[in-house]
Amino acid sequence: MKDLKYLAAFSIPLVAFIGLYLKGSFSYLTIVYGFVFIPILELVFPIDNTNISEEESDNRLKKRVFDWLLYLNLPVVYILVILSLITISTTALQTYEFIGLVFTVGIVLGVNGINVAHELGHRQTTNERFIGKALLLPALYMHFYIEHNYGHHLHAATKEDPATARYNQSVYSFWFTSIFRQYINAWSIQNKLLKNNNNSFISLKNDMLWYVILQAAYLSVVFMFFGFSGFLFALFAGVVGFVLLETVNYIEHYGLLRLKTASGRYERVKEIHSWNSNHVIGRIVLYELTRHSDHHYKTSKKYQVLDCHDQSPQMPYGYPTSMVLAMIPPLWFKVMNKRIPREMISI
């Protein structure tokens, strides 16, 4: 039963389905659940910084249930999107209900879509990577696969990385710098990959071009079957989803920078270059994303065996709570700036 604790991650889409069914003020139920109820639970439940043994780690890696808990997000996400589009196009909703459902679906696209796609994007099998990319599609963020794997993990905690928030940079500023710079970086990485493999821009190997086509096709199909209101819903829900991702990116590396060695190169990525959180609720609903330090230290490790490192900088709250805190920049700076190593601030 302990292995099934990650079923709690499906509580977010479950609440979303309830909000979609009940409508009215319940359209905002997912927002309340994700950013009020879960943060309260994080404050109530104790921190768990224990690591599993090597034997238990080997045992967990052999259990397919941990993988299927990720795969199950694919039908859940798409069913929610389709039912939402049907509701939008066949029901006379009030404007506030429409907005509430946009945020409801957007939150699921961020948590059960992009977050799970992030985990699967690091896997070695084609099928798992395909599921990951499929989960990025309705969030309109397929380029994340290329930039994250070939860019962010190379440049994390440096000024060259758009997904690393600078010291005293607000989350609102970060949304713009990260979103646009990551997209430009993704194209730059793609062009280099094409050049290195002697492929032309118009090529089946140009994944970025395929992403543009697939996302445009997705929105076109939505417009065709669900009208302009459905198109707007799909567009704005996707935006909410990737802005949610960027808020997570913001808190993951805020203010942390790698030092340069005598040769002028950056030191390798260590456990000290990502914010870690051991708050159990956030760990479960985000598939251990909060143990981000170990993820960067050993990228190939699956979520169910990620460890906590004592030397990693620790967040005072869980990731969901920290995301709420980041919405109030002065409060965020007051809480977090004093926790950043002095030598990193002076870089």
C-alpha positions as a printed NumPy array, in Angstrom:
array([[  0.   ,   0.   ,   0.   ],
       [  2.931,   2.323,   0.646],
       [  3.781,   2.173,  -3.044],
       [  0.314,   3.493,  -3.921],
       [  0.719,   6.742,  -2.014],
       [  1.374,   8.504,  -5.322],
       [ -2.268,   7.921,  -6.222],
       [ -2.726,  11.11 ,  -4.211],
       [ -1.354,  12.95 ,  -7.254],
       [ -4.672,  12.13 ,  -8.946],
       [ -6.558,  14.055,  -6.273],
       [ -5.924,  17.227,  -8.29 ],
       [ -7.62 ,  15.997, -11.5  ],
       [-10.337,  14.391,  -9.336],
       [-11.127,  17.778,  -7.806],
       [-10.997,  19.247, -11.324],
       [-13.617,  16.753, -12.54 ],
       [-15.822,  17.679,  -9.578],
       [-15.468,  21.373, -10.365],
       [-16.261,  20.735, -14.035],
       [-19.375,  18.749, -13.113],
       [-20.754,  21.154, -10.499],
       [-19.691,  24.385, -12.228],
       [-20.698,  27.667, -10.602],
       [-18.36 ,  28.705,  -7.795],
       [-17.067,  25.11 ,  -7.769],
       [-15.241,  25.988, -10.995],
       [-12.581,  27.441,  -8.695],
       [-12.395,  24.372,  -6.459],
       [ -9.105,  23.175,  -7.96 ],
       [ -7.446,  26.518,  -7.243],
       [ -8.593,  26.377,  -3.621],
       [ -7.528,  22.748,  -3.299],
       [ -4.102,  23.225,  -4.876],
       [ -3.101,  26.547,  -3.37 ],
       [ -4.981,  26.7  ,  -0.073],
       [ -5.835,  23.196,   1.13 ],
       [ -2.563,  21.495,   0.091],
       [ -0.362,  24.266,   1.573],
       [ -2.294,  23.93 ,   4.849],
       [ -1.67 ,  20.169,   4.802],
       [  2.018,  20.817,   4.162],
       [  2.193,  22.934,   7.291],
       [  0.368,  20.276,   9.331],
       [  2.218,  17.154,   8.177],
       [  5.81 ,  16.609,   9.341],
       [  8.898,  16.839,   7.148],
       [ 10.344,  13.496,   6.101],
       [ 14.035,  13.685,   5.197],
       [ 14.743,   9.962,   5.433],
       [ 16.185,   8.067,   2.486],
       [ 15.36 ,   4.517,   1.507],
       [ 17.974,   1.783,   1.678],
       [ 19.818,   0.523,  -1.386],
       [ 17.885,  -2.755,  -1.147],
       [ 14.537,  -0.981,  -1.065],
       [ 15.65 ,   1.251,  -3.927],
       [ 16.425,  -1.803,  -6.076],
       [ 13.066,  -3.257,  -5.115],
       [ 11.188,  -0.108,  -6.111],
       [ 12.943,   0.061,  -9.46 ],
       [ 11.668,  -3.428, -10.274],
       [  8.033,  -2.512,  -9.602],
       [  6.166,  -1.412, -12.71 ],
       [  3.403,   0.164, -10.641],
       [  5.494,   3.325, -10.272],
       [  5.686,   3.652, -14.052],
       [  1.986,   2.94 , -14.599],
       [  1.107,   5.642, -12.086],
       [  2.779,   8.03 , -14.525],
       [  1.254,   6.55 , -17.688],
       [ -2.26 ,   6.808, -16.218],
       [ -1.966,  10.581, -16.353],
       [ -2.223,  10.508, -20.157],
       [ -5.877,   9.355, -20.372],
       [ -6.811,  11.378, -17.278],
       [ -5.48 ,  14.625, -18.756],
       [ -7.008,  14.107, -22.204],
       [-10.39 ,  13.008, -20.865],
       [-10.528,  16.133, -18.699],
       [ -9.582,  18.359, -21.651],
       [-12.176,  16.773, -23.955],
       [-14.989,  16.865, -21.366],
       [-14.125,  20.483, -20.602],
       [-14.265,  21.416, -24.287],
       [-17.619,  19.666, -24.664],
       [-18.922,  21.566, -21.641],
       [-17.614,  24.885, -22.933],
       [-19.2  ,  24.42 , -26.349],
       [-22.587,  23.043, -25.23 ],
       [-23.316,  24.883, -21.976],
       [-24.194,  28.53 , -21.452],
       [-21.525,  29.357, -18.892],
       [-21.091,  32.618, -17.046],
       [-17.808,  34.405, -17.708],
       [-16.582,  33.675, -14.187],
       [-17.294,  29.959, -14.713],
       [-15.34 ,  29.962, -17.977],
       [-12.367,  31.604, -16.266],
       [-12.565,  29.205, -13.327],
       [-12.534,  26.185, -15.63 ],
       [ -9.608,  27.611, -17.597],
       [ -7.58 ,  27.704, -14.386],
       [ -8.906,  24.301, -13.327],
       [ -7.772,  22.562, -16.505],
       [ -4.584,  24.639, -16.648],
       [ -3.541,  23.461, -13.193],
       [ -4.011,  19.836, -14.238],
       [ -2.051,  20.469, -17.448],
       [  0.789,  21.816, -15.325],
       [  0.786,  19.243, -12.524],
       [ -0.373,  16.035, -14.19 ],
       [  0.725,  17.075, -17.654],
       [  4.021,  18.933, -17.787],
       [  5.325,  17.649, -14.459],
       [  4.783,  14.016, -15.463],
       [  6.138,  14.775, -18.953],
       [  9.276,  16.074, -17.257],
       [  9.781,  12.755, -15.485],
       [  9.093,  10.669, -18.607],
       [ 11.247,  12.944, -20.771],
       [ 14.306,  11.703, -18.892],
       [ 13.508,   8.06 , -19.587],
       [ 15.428,   6.074, -22.181],
       [ 12.548,   4.241, -23.878],
       [ 10.846,   5.738, -26.932],
       [  7.356,   4.864, -25.678],
       [  7.83 ,   6.708, -22.399],
       [  9.222,   9.756, -24.143],
       [  6.263,   9.658, -26.541],
       [  3.823,   9.73 , -23.605],
       [  5.784,  12.614, -22.134],
       [  5.559,  14.633, -25.344],
       [  1.848,  13.814, -25.663],
       [  1.329,  15.267, -22.182],
       [  3.109,  18.466, -23.261],
       [  0.848,  18.937, -26.294],
       [ -2.302,  20.389, -24.651],
       [ -0.07 ,  22.665, -22.545],
       [  1.4  ,  24.003, -25.816],
       [  4.883,  23.49 , -24.404],
       [  6.412,  20.663, -26.428],
       [  9.685,  22.554, -26.888],
       [ 10.217,  22.021, -23.142],
       [ 11.466,  18.513, -23.931],
       [ 14.394,  19.812, -25.991],
       [ 15.306,  22.866, -23.915],
       [ 15.034,  21.062, -20.585],
       [ 17.048,  17.99 , -21.53 ],
       [ 19.674,  19.614, -23.732],
       [ 19.736,  23.106, -22.245],
       [ 18.58 ,  23.384, -18.649],
       [ 20.406,  20.314, -17.352],
       [ 23.604,  21.58 , -18.936],
       [ 23.325,  25.206, -17.817],
       [ 21.271,  24.953, -14.594],
       [ 22.28 ,  27.433, -11.891],
       [ 24.172,  29.681, -14.319],
       [ 23.32 ,  33.035, -15.887],
       [ 23.126,  31.269, -19.249],
       [ 20.104,  29.262, -18.095],
       [ 16.741,  30.988, -18.658],
       [ 15.093,  28.579, -16.204],
       [ 17.268,  29.732, -13.303],
       [ 15.794,  32.771, -11.541],
       [ 18.234,  35.523, -10.595],
       [ 18.675,  36.874,  -7.078],
       [ 15.934,  39.463,  -6.379],
       [ 14.133,  38.668,  -9.622],
       [ 10.37 ,  38.5  ,  -9.104],
       [  8.359,  35.564, -10.35 ],
       [  6.428,  37.909, -12.666],
       [  9.61 ,  39.078, -14.362],
       [ 10.821,  35.482, -14.514],
       [  7.701,  34.326, -16.359],
       [  8.596,  36.55 , -19.307],
       [ 12.359,  36.004, -19.362],
       [ 12.13 ,  32.236, -18.93 ],
       [  9.261,  31.566, -21.326],
       [ 10.705,  33.525, -24.244],
       [ 14.373,  32.654, -23.69 ],
       [ 13.59 ,  28.946, -23.341],
       [ 11.695,  28.95 , -26.627],
       [ 14.538,  30.728, -28.426],
       [ 17.054,  28.351, -26.821],
       [ 15.033,  25.337, -27.915],
       [ 15.264,  26.467, -31.56 ],
       [ 18.985,  27.148, -31.175],
       [ 19.548,  23.668, -29.733],
       [ 17.458,  22.112, -32.5  ],
       [ 19.419,  23.889, -35.226],
       [ 22.694,  22.656, -33.715],
       [ 21.389,  19.101, -33.584],
       [ 20.324,  19.306, -37.221],
       [ 23.701,  20.721, -38.25 ],
       [ 25.663,  18.119, -36.286],
       [ 23.726,  15.326, -37.982],
       [ 23.862,  16.909, -41.464],
       [ 20.08 ,  17.382, -41.6  ],
       [ 18.364,  20.32 , -43.258],
       [ 15.802,  22.58 , -41.575],
       [ 12.983,  20.927, -43.565],
       [ 13.613,  17.474, -42.182],
       [ 11.753,  14.715, -40.379],
       [ 14.423,  15.099, -37.688],
       [ 13.419,  18.695, -36.977],
       [ 11.427,  18.065, -33.803],
       [ 10.801,  21.746, -33.146],
       [  9.103,  22.057, -36.524],
       [  6.958,  19.042, -35.694],
       [  6.029,  20.585, -32.354],
       [  4.814,  23.744, -34.105],
       [  2.767,  21.679, -36.554],
       [  1.276,  19.412, -33.879],
       [  0.33 ,  22.26 , -31.562],
       [ -1.179,  24.252, -34.429],
       [ -3.085,  21.134, -35.517],
       [ -4.344,  20.604, -31.961],
       [ -5.716,  24.153, -31.732],
       [ -7.159,  23.88 , -35.254],
       [ -9.001,  20.667, -34.399],
       [-10.327,  22.252, -31.211],
       [-11.561,  25.264, -33.205],
       [-13.143,  23.013, -35.819],
       [-15.111,  20.891, -33.341],
       [-15.657,  23.248, -30.405],
       [-15.738,  26.692, -31.978],
       [-14.02 ,  29.901, -31.005],
       [-14.887,  29.579, -27.319],
       [-13.299,  26.123, -27.292],
       [-10.234,  27.513, -29.051],
       [ -9.865,  30.299, -26.468],
       [-10.368,  27.799, -23.658],
       [ -7.664,  25.445, -24.979],
       [ -5.277,  28.343, -25.581],
       [ -5.665,  29.95 , -22.161],
       [ -5.669,  26.625, -20.301],
       [ -2.351,  25.821, -21.983],
       [ -0.964,  29.205, -20.931],
       [ -2.03 ,  28.599, -17.322],
       [ -0.345,  25.191, -17.476],
       [  3.043,  26.448, -18.642],
       [  2.969,  29.527, -16.404],
       [  2.448,  27.09 , -13.519],
       [  5.509,  25.175, -14.72 ],
       [  7.553,  28.362, -14.868],
       [  6.502,  29.19 , -11.32 ],
       [  7.936,  25.826, -10.286],
       [ 11.091,  26.57 , -12.291],
       [ 11.335,  29.855, -10.42 ],
       [ 11.422,  28.292,  -6.96 ],
       [ 13.603,  25.327,  -7.976],
       [ 16.815,  27.293,  -8.551],
       [ 16.055,  30.811,  -7.307],
       [ 19.275,  32.715,  -6.602],
       [ 21.501,  29.629,  -6.767],
       [ 24.544,  29.873,  -9.047],
       [ 27.447,  27.583,  -9.835],
       [ 30.906,  29.015,  -9.193],
       [ 33.599,  29.062, -11.854],
       [ 36.767,  27.007, -11.579],
       [ 40.298,  28.278, -12.184],
       [ 39.953,  27.316, -15.859],
       [ 36.998,  29.668, -16.217],
       [ 34.465,  26.886, -16.596],
       [ 31.531,  26.345, -14.312],
       [ 31.845,  23.731, -11.605],
       [ 29.745,  20.639, -12.232],
       [ 26.163,  20.589, -11.015],
       [ 26.031,  19.57 ,  -7.372],
       [ 23.387,  18.971,  -4.738],
       [ 23.733,  22.595,  -3.631],
       [ 22.424,  24.015,  -6.909],
       [ 18.706,  23.229,  -6.488],
       [ 16.253,  23.932,  -3.701],
       [ 15.15 ,  20.771,  -1.941],
       [ 11.944,  20.19 ,   0.017],
       [ 11.024,  17.182,   2.135],
       [  7.461,  18.226,   2.929],
       [  5.596,  14.987,   2.349],
       [  2.404,  16.308,   0.726],
       [  4.257,  18.243,  -1.958],
       [  6.552,  15.302,  -2.54 ],
       [  3.636,  12.962,  -3.211],
       [  1.381,  15.144,  -5.366],
       [  4.36 ,  16.242,  -7.495],
       [  5.955,  12.786,  -7.868],
       [  9.012,  13.724,  -5.783],
       [  9.818,  16.754,  -7.938],
       [ 10.595,  18.549,  -4.681],
       [ 13.712,  16.411,  -4.26 ],
       [ 15.043,  18.39 ,  -7.164],
       [ 18.63 ,  18.495,  -5.93 ],
       [ 19.061,  14.758,  -6.371],
       [ 17.303,  14.893,  -9.736],
       [ 19.93 ,  17.308, -11.062],
       [ 22.74 ,  15.45 ,  -9.363],
       [ 21.715,  12.156, -10.991],
       [ 19.358,  12.929, -13.853],
       [ 18.617,   9.305, -14.735],
       [ 17.16 ,   8.427, -11.307],
       [ 13.466,   7.655, -11.263],
       [ 11.201,   9.666,  -9.011],
       [ 10.463,   6.839,  -6.546],
       [ 14.134,   6.488,  -5.521],
       [ 15.247,  10.125,  -5.28 ],
       [ 17.22 ,  10.961,  -2.143],
       [ 17.581,  13.919,   0.169],
       [ 21.088,  15.351,   0.559],
       [ 22.019,  17.149,   3.759],
       [ 24.123,  19.68 ,   1.879],
       [ 21.241,  20.71 ,  -0.397],
       [ 19.655,  24.082,   0.365],
       [ 16.325,  23.405,   2.062],
       [ 13.127,  25.301,   1.415],
       [ 11.241,  26.318,   4.559],
       [  7.998,  25.177,   2.947],
       [  6.886,  22.644,   0.36 ],
       [  6.769,  23.496,  -3.338],
       [  2.987,  24.22 ,  -3.471],
       [  3.276,  26.569,  -0.488],
       [  6.408,  28.17 ,  -1.926],
       [  4.6  ,  28.861,  -5.189],
       [  1.971,  30.814,  -3.28 ],
       [  4.712,  32.654,  -1.392],
       [  6.439,  33.569,  -4.659],
       [  3.302,  35.467,  -5.721],
       [  4.186,  38.058,  -3.064],
       [  7.757,  39.076,  -4.066],
       [  8.67 ,  41.15 ,  -0.961],
       [  7.66 ,  38.274,   1.301],
       [  9.451,  35.75 ,  -0.917],
       [ 12.671,  37.772,  -0.882],
       [ 12.47 ,  38.189,   2.896],
       [ 12.114,  34.442,   3.426],
       [ 14.482,  33.132,   0.749],
       [ 17.292,  35.663,   0.252],
       [ 18.882,  34.957,   3.622],
       [ 19.043,  31.258,   2.76 ],
       [ 21.134,  31.748,  -0.387],
       [ 24.894,  31.18 ,   0.12 ],
       [ 26.685,  34.545,   0.211],
       [ 29.295,  33.487,  -2.348],
       [ 26.547,  32.864,  -4.909],
       [ 25.053,  36.326,  -4.475],
       [ 28.367,  38.034,  -5.219],
       [ 28.856,  36.276,  -8.559]])
